[in-house]
Amino acid sequence: MRIGRVDAVSTTSLLRPWMGIILRMRLMTSLLRCAHMRGYRWLKAEGVGAQDAHYDQPSENEYHYLPSEDAPYDQPFEDFISDAGWQDTAHNNSYGDATQEMSQDLPRADGRDYQEHEMSQDAPGLDGQDYDEHLSNGASGSVPSHRPENGPWPSGNVPTQGPSPQRYTARTRRYPPMVIGFTNGHNRGPKDRKTRKLHRSVRKMMKEKLGFGSKRKPSQPHPPAAIDDIARFLEGGPGADMDNLQLDLITTSDGIRSHWNADAAKKFAAEFLQRVDNCWFGENVFHEHHLTSQHIRELFLTRIRYFRELYRSKYFPASDQVHQLRKALDRRTSRRLSLHKLRKRMCRDYEPGLQRVLEHVDDEMISEDETDIEHTRAAGIKVFRRVRKTWVNPELTSIFHNLLDVHLYRMNVFAQFGAGNQFRQRINHPSASKSHTGVVVGLPVNFYNSGWLRRRSPEEISELRCEPLIDLTPFTARLPR
């Protein structure tokens, strides 16, 4: 009777060795796939022909060469900026082209850029072990030697002048208006998933190099660069060390235009792109046209302001009162942005005709006319007190308040609000107004208060850059009388 019985314990013990074999086979398959991709990149960089490597030969337009020279560090800063021509996107100041400020880029065999002067015969290859040994010897992530200067050109197709490389075009940010109190709108194009992944990876690697620990295990970061080290660097001494990275938070107000930080950004970009080659972040996780030395340097420099605040909180913590005020401002800003997003959703769901109007305004236009009173005297009641902006057309404000905000308090079929915190009540405060607030430029002319416009000078009118008016009559006719 026991001959046909299957023992579950014995079956599990028989399958256990096979499960281990299957797991090892899957691991070997993954390693072979990764080695195959590395070998393909190495052979492509070495210029091995299709008859030897069984790969297609690169096209003629795949390789470019940009001869140039590094920007010297011993010249005055103004001459350095004029020669470099770099653009400070964080402060809307034009400094020209960044290609010559932090040395020119040499396109690699796969279309990405590296610095020409970092091409060294002693640099390691794509093997991760060689790269780790190279870094352990004190090097700073230079470019591998298998990147030839003039590229592995196909036989018989050696161009005399390569085509212009495809540069990454950042999201445009216009120059600020010349009139104090005027400001550009906040609306900018959204980032896609790969762009957000790249920015997150750059920020994470900067935290690693600067000595910041994780949120669960915070650690004391490396101190900022000393003024003596910066002075020696400007006289020709060594710059930033990637094994003990330090930022210059002294010589400039924002840290972006510092020569020390520019040199650190150059070394950081080389090591980051080396990690990309070594499949550190995975395969095909970033846009190929973003993986240039110039773009990585710009990402590094624009994030110095974020780390400046982290250093300030670490070494110079604010008092409890200042800390509470900052938290209150952050909460108000968060609610203001959330309200703007909610109005967009209500416009899409209930007032589609207002979408054209809402496209021309942003959170600065329709949300900052409300001042928050967090600690209200009435228990359990949270309110926003609306404060009128003198430069905004009152009809436009009434349209948003009466045609969109009424949908924020809709109930379900059971006459109940949804889950979560309820929207704050908003009440008008006619006795108060804000006149010295940021005036958004580039709006349709009838979005501004006509009386406020008549008091502007011709120079201020030209700086407003008004667009043609949009008919608001269909919406004002629906307002309550």
Tab-separated table of C-alpha atoms in Angstrom:
chain	number	residue	atom	x	y	z
A	1	MET	CA	0.000	0.000	0.000
A	2	ARG	CA	3.000	2.323	0.466
A	3	ILE	CA	4.556	1.623	-2.952
A	4	GLY	CA	2.633	4.350	-4.865
A	5	ARG	CA	2.792	6.941	-2.103
A	6	VAL	CA	4.859	10.076	-2.746
A	7	ASP	CA	6.707	11.409	0.229
A	8	ALA	CA	6.758	15.225	0.159
A	9	VAL	CA	9.889	15.428	2.304
A	10	SER	CA	11.883	13.074	0.079
A	11	THR	CA	10.697	14.911	-3.076
A	12	THR	CA	11.900	18.241	-1.683
A	13	SER	CA	15.260	16.761	-0.777
A	14	LEU	CA	15.627	15.400	-4.331
A	15	LEU	CA	14.739	18.721	-5.983
A	16	ARG	CA	16.968	20.859	-3.768
A	17	PRO	CA	20.261	20.090	-5.655
A	18	TRP	CA	18.571	20.781	-8.999
A	19	MET	CA	17.271	24.126	-7.740
A	20	GLY	CA	20.813	25.137	-6.829
A	21	ILE	CA	22.035	24.114	-10.288
A	22	ILE	CA	19.278	26.148	-11.970
A	23	LEU	CA	20.104	29.238	-9.910
A	24	ARG	CA	23.810	28.924	-10.748
A	25	MET	CA	22.992	28.558	-14.457
A	26	ARG	CA	20.869	31.712	-14.371
A	27	LEU	CA	23.672	33.582	-12.618
A	28	MET	CA	26.193	32.430	-15.235
A	29	THR	CA	23.815	33.536	-18.012
A	30	SER	CA	23.559	37.025	-16.514
A	31	LEU	CA	27.341	37.284	-16.135
A	32	LEU	CA	27.910	36.150	-19.723
A	33	ARG	CA	25.389	38.686	-20.997
A	34	CYS	CA	27.134	41.489	-19.101
A	35	ALA	CA	30.550	40.326	-20.352
A	36	HIS	CA	29.179	40.206	-23.877
A	37	MET	CA	28.021	43.822	-23.684
A	38	ARG	CA	31.382	44.954	-22.275
A	39	GLY	CA	33.239	43.054	-24.958
A	40	TYR	CA	31.087	44.602	-27.644
A	41	ARG	CA	31.812	48.105	-26.377
A	42	TRP	CA	35.535	47.383	-26.084
A	43	LEU	CA	35.746	45.926	-29.598
A	44	LYS	CA	33.747	48.809	-30.968
A	45	ALA	CA	36.109	51.285	-29.293
A	46	GLU	CA	39.194	49.409	-30.584
A	47	GLY	CA	37.836	49.528	-34.133
A	48	VAL	CA	37.804	45.776	-34.743
A	49	GLY	CA	36.252	45.098	-38.112
A	50	ALA	CA	33.074	43.186	-38.679
A	51	GLN	CA	35.035	40.315	-40.213
A	52	ASP	CA	36.964	39.837	-36.933
A	53	ALA	CA	34.369	40.688	-34.288
A	54	HIS	CA	31.232	39.749	-36.249
A	55	TYR	CA	29.781	43.166	-35.495
A	56	ASP	CA	28.689	45.856	-37.880
A	57	GLN	CA	31.231	48.540	-38.560
A	58	PRO	CA	30.366	51.999	-37.236
A	59	SER	CA	29.113	54.519	-39.683
A	60	GLU	CA	31.126	57.495	-40.806
A	61	ASN	CA	28.957	59.955	-38.896
A	62	GLU	CA	29.459	58.176	-35.584
A	63	TYR	CA	32.845	59.683	-34.728
A	64	HIS	CA	33.680	63.329	-34.267
A	65	TYR	CA	36.778	65.148	-33.191
A	66	LEU	CA	36.763	68.526	-31.534
A	67	PRO	CA	40.279	69.971	-31.180
A	68	SER	CA	40.576	72.581	-28.448
A	69	GLU	CA	42.575	73.734	-25.446
A	70	ASP	CA	41.852	73.859	-21.731
A	71	ALA	CA	40.889	77.148	-20.169
A	72	PRO	CA	43.797	78.403	-18.017
A	73	TYR	CA	43.246	78.963	-14.307
A	74	ASP	CA	45.764	81.752	-13.822
A	75	GLN	CA	43.838	84.422	-15.704
A	76	PRO	CA	41.286	86.811	-14.114
A	77	PHE	CA	37.810	85.459	-13.557
A	78	GLU	CA	36.160	87.914	-15.975
A	79	ASP	CA	38.530	86.893	-18.788
A	80	PHE	CA	38.011	83.276	-17.875
A	81	ILE	CA	34.228	83.616	-18.170
A	82	SER	CA	34.415	85.562	-21.433
A	83	ASP	CA	36.726	82.968	-22.963
A	84	ALA	CA	34.858	80.014	-21.571
A	85	GLY	CA	31.415	81.295	-22.493
A	86	TRP	CA	29.607	79.090	-19.974
A	87	GLN	CA	25.960	79.660	-19.125
A	88	ASP	CA	24.875	79.626	-15.505
A	89	THR	CA	21.388	78.148	-15.784
A	90	ALA	CA	20.799	78.392	-12.040
A	91	HIS	CA	21.101	82.208	-12.038
A	92	ASN	CA	20.010	83.034	-15.577
A	93	ASN	CA	23.420	84.555	-16.388
A	94	SER	CA	25.044	83.902	-19.731
A	95	TYR	CA	28.679	82.912	-19.632
A	96	GLY	CA	28.719	81.461	-23.149
A	97	ASP	CA	29.674	77.913	-24.054
A	98	ALA	CA	30.853	75.537	-21.363
A	99	THR	CA	32.962	73.535	-23.760
A	100	GLN	CA	36.093	75.645	-23.247
A	101	GLU	CA	35.679	76.497	-19.554
A	102	MET	CA	36.298	73.034	-18.196
A	103	SER	CA	38.343	71.726	-21.138
A	104	GLN	CA	37.043	70.481	-24.449
A	105	ASP	CA	35.348	67.170	-24.871
A	106	LEU	CA	36.542	64.356	-27.082
A	107	PRO	CA	33.727	62.167	-28.383
A	108	ARG	CA	34.132	58.531	-27.558
A	109	ALA	CA	33.581	55.649	-29.902
A	110	ASP	CA	29.940	55.309	-28.870
A	111	GLY	CA	29.176	58.999	-29.348
A	112	ARG	CA	29.719	60.259	-25.782
A	113	ASP	CA	32.248	62.915	-24.844
A	114	TYR	CA	35.343	62.744	-22.661
A	115	GLN	CA	38.067	65.284	-22.105
A	116	GLU	CA	40.907	65.182	-24.609
A	117	HIS	CA	43.660	65.939	-22.115
A	118	GLU	CA	42.571	63.072	-19.873
A	119	MET	CA	43.352	60.509	-22.567
A	120	SER	CA	46.228	58.577	-21.048
A	121	GLN	CA	48.133	55.492	-22.109
A	122	ASP	CA	48.178	54.271	-18.512
A	123	ALA	CA	44.423	54.489	-17.943
A	124	PRO	CA	42.622	51.235	-17.154
A	125	GLY	CA	40.317	49.427	-19.492
A	126	LEU	CA	36.660	48.625	-19.072
A	127	ASP	CA	37.347	45.800	-16.662
A	128	GLY	CA	35.888	46.638	-13.276
A	129	GLN	CA	38.892	45.159	-11.429
A	130	ASP	CA	41.378	47.319	-13.345
A	131	TYR	CA	39.221	50.352	-12.657
A	132	ASP	CA	39.084	49.642	-8.923
A	133	GLU	CA	42.854	49.136	-8.800
A	134	HIS	CA	43.334	52.367	-10.706
A	135	LEU	CA	41.222	54.278	-8.207
A	136	SER	CA	42.927	52.617	-5.242
A	137	ASN	CA	46.279	53.947	-6.485
A	138	GLY	CA	45.054	57.508	-6.065
A	139	ALA	CA	43.839	58.233	-9.586
A	140	SER	CA	40.647	60.154	-10.197
A	141	GLY	CA	38.684	58.223	-12.762
A	142	SER	CA	40.385	59.241	-16.003
A	143	VAL	CA	39.428	58.133	-19.473
A	144	PRO	CA	40.478	54.647	-20.642
A	145	SER	CA	43.391	54.436	-23.029
A	146	HIS	CA	41.451	52.401	-25.546
A	147	ARG	CA	39.658	55.578	-26.650
A	148	PRO	CA	41.814	56.633	-29.636
A	149	GLU	CA	42.121	60.296	-30.435
A	150	ASN	CA	40.881	60.175	-34.005
A	151	GLY	CA	38.512	57.239	-33.577
A	152	PRO	CA	38.661	53.820	-35.255
A	153	TRP	CA	37.688	55.188	-38.637
A	154	PRO	CA	36.383	52.685	-41.187
A	155	SER	CA	38.947	51.863	-43.846
A	156	GLY	CA	38.884	54.303	-46.741
A	157	ASN	CA	36.478	56.669	-44.966
A	158	VAL	CA	38.750	58.865	-42.846
A	159	PRO	CA	37.070	62.287	-42.741
A	160	THR	CA	39.146	65.434	-42.580
A	161	GLN	CA	36.562	67.301	-40.531
A	162	GLY	CA	33.945	65.502	-38.483
A	163	PRO	CA	30.332	66.692	-38.275
A	164	SER	CA	29.131	68.690	-35.320
A	165	PRO	CA	28.153	66.529	-32.345
A	166	GLN	CA	24.555	66.382	-31.193
A	167	ARG	CA	24.574	68.533	-28.063
A	168	TYR	CA	22.080	68.168	-25.254
A	169	THR	CA	19.728	71.137	-25.124
A	170	ALA	CA	18.594	71.851	-21.579
A	171	ARG	CA	15.162	73.158	-20.808
A	172	THR	CA	15.310	76.818	-21.750
A	173	ARG	CA	15.158	79.487	-19.080
A	174	ARG	CA	14.759	83.069	-20.198
A	175	TYR	CA	16.729	85.981	-18.851
A	176	PRO	CA	15.101	87.684	-15.856
A	177	PRO	CA	13.384	91.013	-16.521
A	178	MET	CA	15.415	94.163	-15.987
A	179	VAL	CA	12.773	95.707	-13.705
A	180	ILE	CA	12.997	94.887	-10.008
A	181	GLY	CA	9.880	93.018	-8.921
A	182	PHE	CA	9.207	91.403	-12.311
A	183	THR	CA	9.771	87.677	-12.663
A	184	ASN	CA	9.392	84.938	-15.239
A	185	GLY	CA	6.773	82.260	-14.884
A	186	HIS	CA	7.493	78.973	-13.155
A	187	ASN	CA	6.047	76.680	-15.800
A	188	ARG	CA	8.708	74.452	-17.350
A	189	GLY	CA	8.538	71.204	-19.248
A	190	PRO	CA	8.332	67.991	-17.200
A	191	LYS	CA	11.239	65.554	-16.962
A	192	ASP	CA	10.871	62.015	-18.213
A	193	ARG	CA	11.798	58.891	-16.262
A	194	LYS	CA	15.336	58.512	-17.648
A	195	THR	CA	16.152	62.166	-16.977
A	196	ARG	CA	14.954	61.889	-13.382
A	197	LYS	CA	17.013	58.704	-13.005
A	198	LEU	CA	20.146	60.515	-14.225
A	199	HIS	CA	19.662	63.454	-11.861
A	200	ARG	CA	19.031	61.106	-8.952
A	201	SER	CA	22.161	59.076	-9.765
A	202	VAL	CA	24.335	62.210	-9.962
A	203	ARG	CA	23.022	63.460	-6.622
A	204	LYS	CA	23.550	60.048	-4.995
A	205	MET	CA	27.131	59.797	-6.263
A	206	MET	CA	27.862	63.333	-5.058
A	207	LYS	CA	26.636	62.367	-1.593
A	208	GLU	CA	28.895	59.332	-1.687
A	209	LYS	CA	31.974	61.316	-2.730
A	210	LEU	CA	31.312	64.119	-0.236
A	211	GLY	CA	30.955	61.682	2.653
A	212	PHE	CA	27.233	62.068	3.328
A	213	GLY	CA	25.741	58.867	4.646
A	214	SER	CA	22.305	57.492	3.967
A	215	LYS	CA	19.190	58.734	5.721
A	216	ARG	CA	19.225	55.716	8.005
A	217	LYS	CA	22.946	55.991	8.755
A	218	PRO	CA	23.887	59.681	8.478
A	219	SER	CA	27.558	60.559	8.808
A	220	GLN	CA	29.610	63.725	9.057
A	221	PRO	CA	30.559	64.854	5.525
A	222	HIS	CA	33.988	65.966	4.412
A	223	PRO	CA	34.633	69.580	5.447
A	224	PRO	CA	34.660	72.264	2.742
A	225	ALA	CA	37.917	72.978	0.951
A	226	ALA	CA	40.338	75.172	2.891
A	227	ILE	CA	41.288	78.560	1.489
A	228	ASP	CA	44.993	77.582	1.472
A	229	ASP	CA	44.289	74.544	-0.730
A	230	ILE	CA	42.224	76.673	-3.114
A	231	ALA	CA	45.003	79.288	-3.336
A	232	ARG	CA	47.614	76.622	-4.127
A	233	PHE	CA	45.317	75.175	-6.791
A	234	LEU	CA	44.911	78.568	-8.481
A	235	GLU	CA	48.717	78.840	-8.570
A	236	GLY	CA	49.038	75.491	-10.344
A	237	GLY	CA	48.803	73.045	-7.456
A	238	PRO	CA	46.651	69.926	-7.194
A	239	GLY	CA	42.901	70.295	-7.281
A	240	ALA	CA	40.064	68.306	-5.768
A	241	ASP	CA	40.679	64.685	-4.788
A	242	MET	CA	37.849	62.351	-5.768
A	243	ASP	CA	38.677	59.966	-2.912
A	244	ASN	CA	38.196	62.824	-0.436
A	245	LEU	CA	36.049	65.284	-2.361
A	246	GLN	CA	35.670	68.772	-0.909
A	247	LEU	CA	33.699	71.689	-2.309
A	248	ASP	CA	34.684	75.335	-2.494
A	249	LEU	CA	32.028	77.256	-0.555
A	250	ILE	CA	34.210	80.331	0.076
A	251	THR	CA	35.421	82.095	-3.059
A	252	THR	CA	32.029	82.574	-4.759
A	253	SER	CA	28.548	83.288	-3.490
A	254	ASP	CA	26.945	80.221	-5.053
A	255	GLY	CA	29.880	77.856	-5.632
A	256	ILE	CA	29.002	77.391	-9.302
A	257	ARG	CA	31.597	79.761	-10.777
A	258	SER	CA	34.456	78.512	-8.614
A	259	HIS	CA	37.555	77.218	-10.449
A	260	TRP	CA	38.033	74.576	-7.761
A	261	ASN	CA	34.484	73.289	-8.202
A	262	ALA	CA	34.878	73.375	-11.983
A	263	ASP	CA	37.910	71.105	-11.711
A	264	ALA	CA	36.012	68.818	-9.324
A	265	ALA	CA	33.097	68.688	-11.774
A	266	LYS	CA	35.461	67.664	-14.584
A	267	LYS	CA	36.873	64.774	-12.561
A	268	PHE	CA	33.425	63.794	-11.318
A	269	ALA	CA	32.066	63.618	-14.875
A	270	ALA	CA	34.934	61.364	-15.992
A	271	GLU	CA	34.366	58.931	-13.122
A	272	PHE	CA	30.584	58.976	-13.540
A	273	LEU	CA	30.840	58.112	-17.234
A	274	GLN	CA	33.357	55.400	-16.359
A	275	ARG	CA	30.764	53.886	-14.044
A	276	VAL	CA	28.230	54.013	-16.847
A	277	ASP	CA	30.644	52.047	-19.043
A	278	ASN	CA	31.068	49.481	-16.290
A	279	CYS	CA	27.291	48.904	-16.098
A	280	TRP	CA	27.204	50.401	-12.604
A	281	PHE	CA	23.670	51.748	-13.056
A	282	GLY	CA	22.352	49.089	-15.422
A	283	GLU	CA	21.809	48.962	-19.157
A	284	ASN	CA	19.909	51.624	-21.090
A	285	VAL	CA	18.733	53.556	-18.019
A	286	PHE	CA	19.810	57.023	-19.255
A	287	HIS	CA	19.313	58.919	-22.469
A	288	GLU	CA	22.362	58.470	-24.678
A	289	HIS	CA	22.544	62.175	-25.577
A	290	HIS	CA	22.631	63.094	-21.860
A	291	LEU	CA	25.799	61.078	-21.255
A	292	THR	CA	28.285	63.781	-22.168
A	293	SER	CA	31.012	65.212	-19.997
A	294	GLN	CA	29.630	68.721	-20.397
A	295	HIS	CA	26.125	67.764	-19.258
A	296	ILE	CA	27.351	65.791	-16.237
A	297	ARG	CA	29.537	68.745	-15.208
A	298	GLU	CA	26.548	71.074	-15.401
A	299	LEU	CA	24.470	68.709	-13.267
A	300	PHE	CA	27.298	68.599	-10.723
A	301	LEU	CA	27.638	72.381	-10.533
A	302	THR	CA	23.926	73.135	-10.323
A	303	ARG	CA	23.590	70.788	-7.329
A	304	ILE	CA	26.211	72.604	-5.276
A	305	ARG	CA	23.527	74.938	-3.929
A	306	TYR	CA	21.641	71.917	-2.571
A	307	PHE	CA	24.756	70.634	-0.798
A	308	ARG	CA	25.513	74.126	0.499
A	309	GLU	CA	22.237	73.965	2.424
A	310	LEU	CA	23.151	70.511	3.731
A	311	TYR	CA	26.509	71.833	4.932
A	312	ARG	CA	24.791	74.786	6.568
A	313	SER	CA	22.430	72.499	8.481
A	314	LYS	CA	25.352	70.265	9.539
A	315	TYR	CA	27.921	72.860	10.626
A	316	PHE	CA	25.714	75.910	11.303
A	317	PRO	CA	22.325	74.641	12.483
A	318	ALA	CA	19.611	77.263	12.745
A	319	SER	CA	17.811	78.106	15.947
A	320	ASP	CA	14.499	76.477	16.767
A	321	GLN	CA	12.569	79.619	15.907
A	322	VAL	CA	14.204	79.977	12.483
A	323	HIS	CA	13.735	76.261	11.882
A	324	GLN	CA	10.014	76.497	12.598
A	325	LEU	CA	9.662	79.514	10.301
A	326	ARG	CA	11.404	77.650	7.485
A	327	LYS	CA	9.157	74.639	7.966
A	328	ALA	CA	6.076	76.860	7.866
A	329	LEU	CA	7.285	78.457	4.621
A	330	ASP	CA	7.953	75.034	3.106
A	331	ARG	CA	4.479	73.846	4.065
A	332	ARG	CA	2.912	76.940	2.555
A	333	THR	CA	4.876	76.512	-0.673
A	334	SER	CA	3.834	72.873	-0.851
A	335	ARG	CA	0.164	73.759	-0.381
A	336	ARG	CA	0.423	76.511	-2.982
A	337	LEU	CA	1.817	74.125	-5.592
A	338	SER	CA	-0.740	71.467	-4.674
A	339	LEU	CA	-3.567	73.960	-5.103
A	340	HIS	CA	-2.288	74.878	-8.560
A	341	LYS	CA	-2.222	71.201	-9.585
A	342	LEU	CA	-5.723	70.682	-8.205
A	343	ARG	CA	-7.009	73.630	-10.208
A	344	LYS	CA	-5.510	72.129	-13.341
A	345	ARG	CA	-7.302	68.862	-12.651
A	346	MET	CA	-10.608	70.596	-11.945
A	347	CYS	CA	-10.219	72.563	-15.156
A	348	ARG	CA	-9.665	69.366	-17.116
A	349	ASP	CA	-12.612	67.535	-15.526
A	350	TYR	CA	-15.240	70.250	-15.108
A	351	GLU	CA	-14.215	73.389	-17.022
A	352	PRO	CA	-12.433	72.343	-20.243
A	353	GLY	CA	-13.063	75.757	-21.754
A	354	LEU	CA	-10.730	77.306	-19.177
A	355	GLN	CA	-7.760	75.184	-20.192
A	356	ARG	CA	-6.534	77.750	-22.711
A	357	VAL	CA	-6.611	80.416	-19.991
A	358	LEU	CA	-4.908	78.167	-17.456
A	359	GLU	CA	-2.072	77.392	-19.878
A	360	HIS	CA	-0.857	81.003	-19.646
A	361	VAL	CA	-0.668	81.192	-15.846
A	362	ASP	CA	1.245	79.317	-13.177
A	363	ASP	CA	1.310	78.989	-9.408
A	364	GLU	CA	2.873	82.449	-9.073
A	365	MET	CA	-0.136	83.938	-10.820
A	366	ILE	CA	-3.160	82.303	-9.210
A	367	SER	CA	-1.987	80.776	-5.940
A	368	GLU	CA	0.219	83.306	-4.182
A	369	ASP	CA	-2.700	85.658	-3.734
A	370	GLU	CA	-3.567	83.623	-0.628
A	371	THR	CA	-1.718	84.107	2.630
A	372	ASP	CA	-1.825	81.313	5.170
A	373	ILE	CA	-2.688	81.603	8.847
A	374	GLU	CA	-1.555	78.299	10.306
A	375	HIS	CA	-2.244	78.997	13.959
A	376	THR	CA	-5.820	80.181	13.757
A	377	ARG	CA	-7.595	81.083	16.987
A	378	ALA	CA	-10.671	79.044	16.094
A	379	ALA	CA	-10.181	75.452	17.196
A	380	GLY	CA	-10.372	72.881	14.417
A	381	ILE	CA	-10.799	75.431	11.615
A	382	LYS	CA	-8.095	75.898	8.982
A	383	VAL	CA	-8.527	78.777	6.589
A	384	PHE	CA	-6.768	80.667	3.817
A	385	ARG	CA	-7.247	84.413	3.829
A	386	ARG	CA	-7.138	85.702	0.283
A	387	VAL	CA	-5.077	88.849	-0.206
A	388	ARG	CA	-5.604	90.705	-3.449
A	389	LYS	CA	-2.708	91.284	-5.856
A	390	THR	CA	-2.851	94.756	-7.327
A	391	TRP	CA	-1.326	93.828	-10.691
A	392	VAL	CA	-3.719	90.916	-11.448
A	393	ASN	CA	-6.963	91.508	-13.306
A	394	PRO	CA	-9.704	91.121	-10.647
A	395	GLU	CA	-11.994	89.500	-13.216
A	396	LEU	CA	-9.426	86.749	-13.793
A	397	THR	CA	-9.107	86.157	-10.048
A	398	SER	CA	-12.900	85.913	-9.727
A	399	ILE	CA	-13.013	83.384	-12.569
A	400	PHE	CA	-10.598	81.068	-10.800
A	401	HIS	CA	-12.248	81.480	-7.407
A	402	ASN	CA	-15.850	81.067	-8.553
A	403	LEU	CA	-15.554	78.612	-11.445
A	404	LEU	CA	-12.741	76.322	-10.266
A	405	ASP	CA	-12.484	76.470	-6.487
A	406	VAL	CA	-16.136	75.505	-6.048
A	407	HIS	CA	-15.248	72.015	-7.307
A	408	LEU	CA	-12.671	71.509	-4.562
A	409	TYR	CA	-15.429	70.848	-2.033
A	410	ARG	CA	-17.512	68.359	-4.006
A	411	MET	CA	-18.989	65.466	-2.046
A	412	ASN	CA	-19.618	61.890	-3.070
A	413	VAL	CA	-23.013	60.233	-3.532
A	414	PHE	CA	-23.234	59.718	0.231
A	415	ALA	CA	-22.903	63.472	0.887
A	416	GLN	CA	-19.448	62.949	2.381
A	417	PHE	CA	-16.024	64.316	1.575
A	418	GLY	CA	-13.342	61.933	0.399
A	419	ALA	CA	-10.660	60.385	2.566
A	420	GLY	CA	-7.721	62.373	3.897
A	421	ASN	CA	-7.403	65.977	5.001
A	422	GLN	CA	-10.115	68.312	3.819
A	423	PHE	CA	-9.403	71.390	1.760
A	424	ARG	CA	-8.992	74.539	3.771
A	425	GLN	CA	-11.743	77.086	3.652
A	426	ARG	CA	-10.833	80.204	1.685
A	427	ILE	CA	-12.248	83.554	2.683
A	428	ASN	CA	-11.766	86.953	1.081
A	429	HIS	CA	-9.816	89.654	2.855
A	430	PRO	CA	-10.776	92.836	0.957
A	431	SER	CA	-8.994	95.245	3.272
A	432	ALA	CA	-5.528	93.813	2.484
A	433	SER	CA	-3.607	93.809	-0.786
A	434	LYS	CA	-0.126	93.035	-2.034
A	435	SER	CA	1.516	95.534	-4.334
A	436	HIS	CA	5.197	94.560	-4.073
A	437	THR	CA	4.915	90.964	-5.241
A	438	GLY	CA	6.594	89.200	-8.119
A	439	VAL	CA	4.925	90.359	-11.330
A	440	VAL	CA	4.885	87.537	-13.867
A	441	VAL	CA	5.887	88.723	-17.331
A	442	GLY	CA	4.779	87.335	-20.675
A	443	LEU	CA	1.046	87.102	-19.900
A	444	PRO	CA	-1.827	88.224	-22.128
A	445	VAL	CA	-2.394	91.941	-21.760
A	446	ASN	CA	-5.878	91.584	-20.244
A	447	PHE	CA	-4.501	89.348	-17.465
A	448	TYR	CA	-2.999	92.483	-15.895
A	449	ASN	CA	-4.985	95.086	-14.028
A	450	SER	CA	-5.747	97.924	-16.467
A	451	GLY	CA	-5.333	100.591	-13.782
A	452	TRP	CA	-1.989	99.119	-12.746
A	453	LEU	CA	-0.833	99.072	-16.383
A	454	ARG	CA	-1.653	102.760	-16.877
A	455	ARG	CA	0.724	103.656	-14.049
A	456	ARG	CA	3.670	101.812	-15.618
A	457	SER	CA	6.454	103.567	-17.515
A	458	PRO	CA	7.193	102.695	-21.166
A	459	GLU	CA	10.321	100.808	-20.077
A	460	GLU	CA	8.300	98.689	-17.658
A	461	ILE	CA	5.647	98.018	-20.295
A	462	SER	CA	8.319	96.763	-22.693
A	463	GLU	CA	9.760	94.485	-20.003
A	464	LEU	CA	6.333	92.947	-19.383
A	465	ARG	CA	6.434	91.402	-22.890
A	466	CYS	CA	2.631	91.266	-23.028
A	467	GLU	CA	0.984	88.765	-25.350
A	468	PRO	CA	-2.289	89.268	-27.275
A	469	LEU	CA	-5.384	89.283	-25.122
A	470	ILE	CA	-7.628	86.275	-24.578
A	471	ASP	CA	-11.383	86.781	-24.546
A	472	LEU	CA	-12.692	86.325	-21.002
A	473	THR	CA	-16.293	87.342	-21.766
A	474	PRO	CA	-17.707	83.760	-21.844
A	475	PHE	CA	-16.400	83.215	-18.319
A	476	THR	CA	-17.170	86.614	-16.777
A	477	ALA	CA	-20.801	86.233	-17.920
A	478	ARG	CA	-21.113	83.206	-15.635
A	479	LEU	CA	-19.848	84.994	-12.533
A	480	PRO	CA	-22.387	85.758	-9.801
A	481	ARG	CA	-23.622	89.326	-9.756
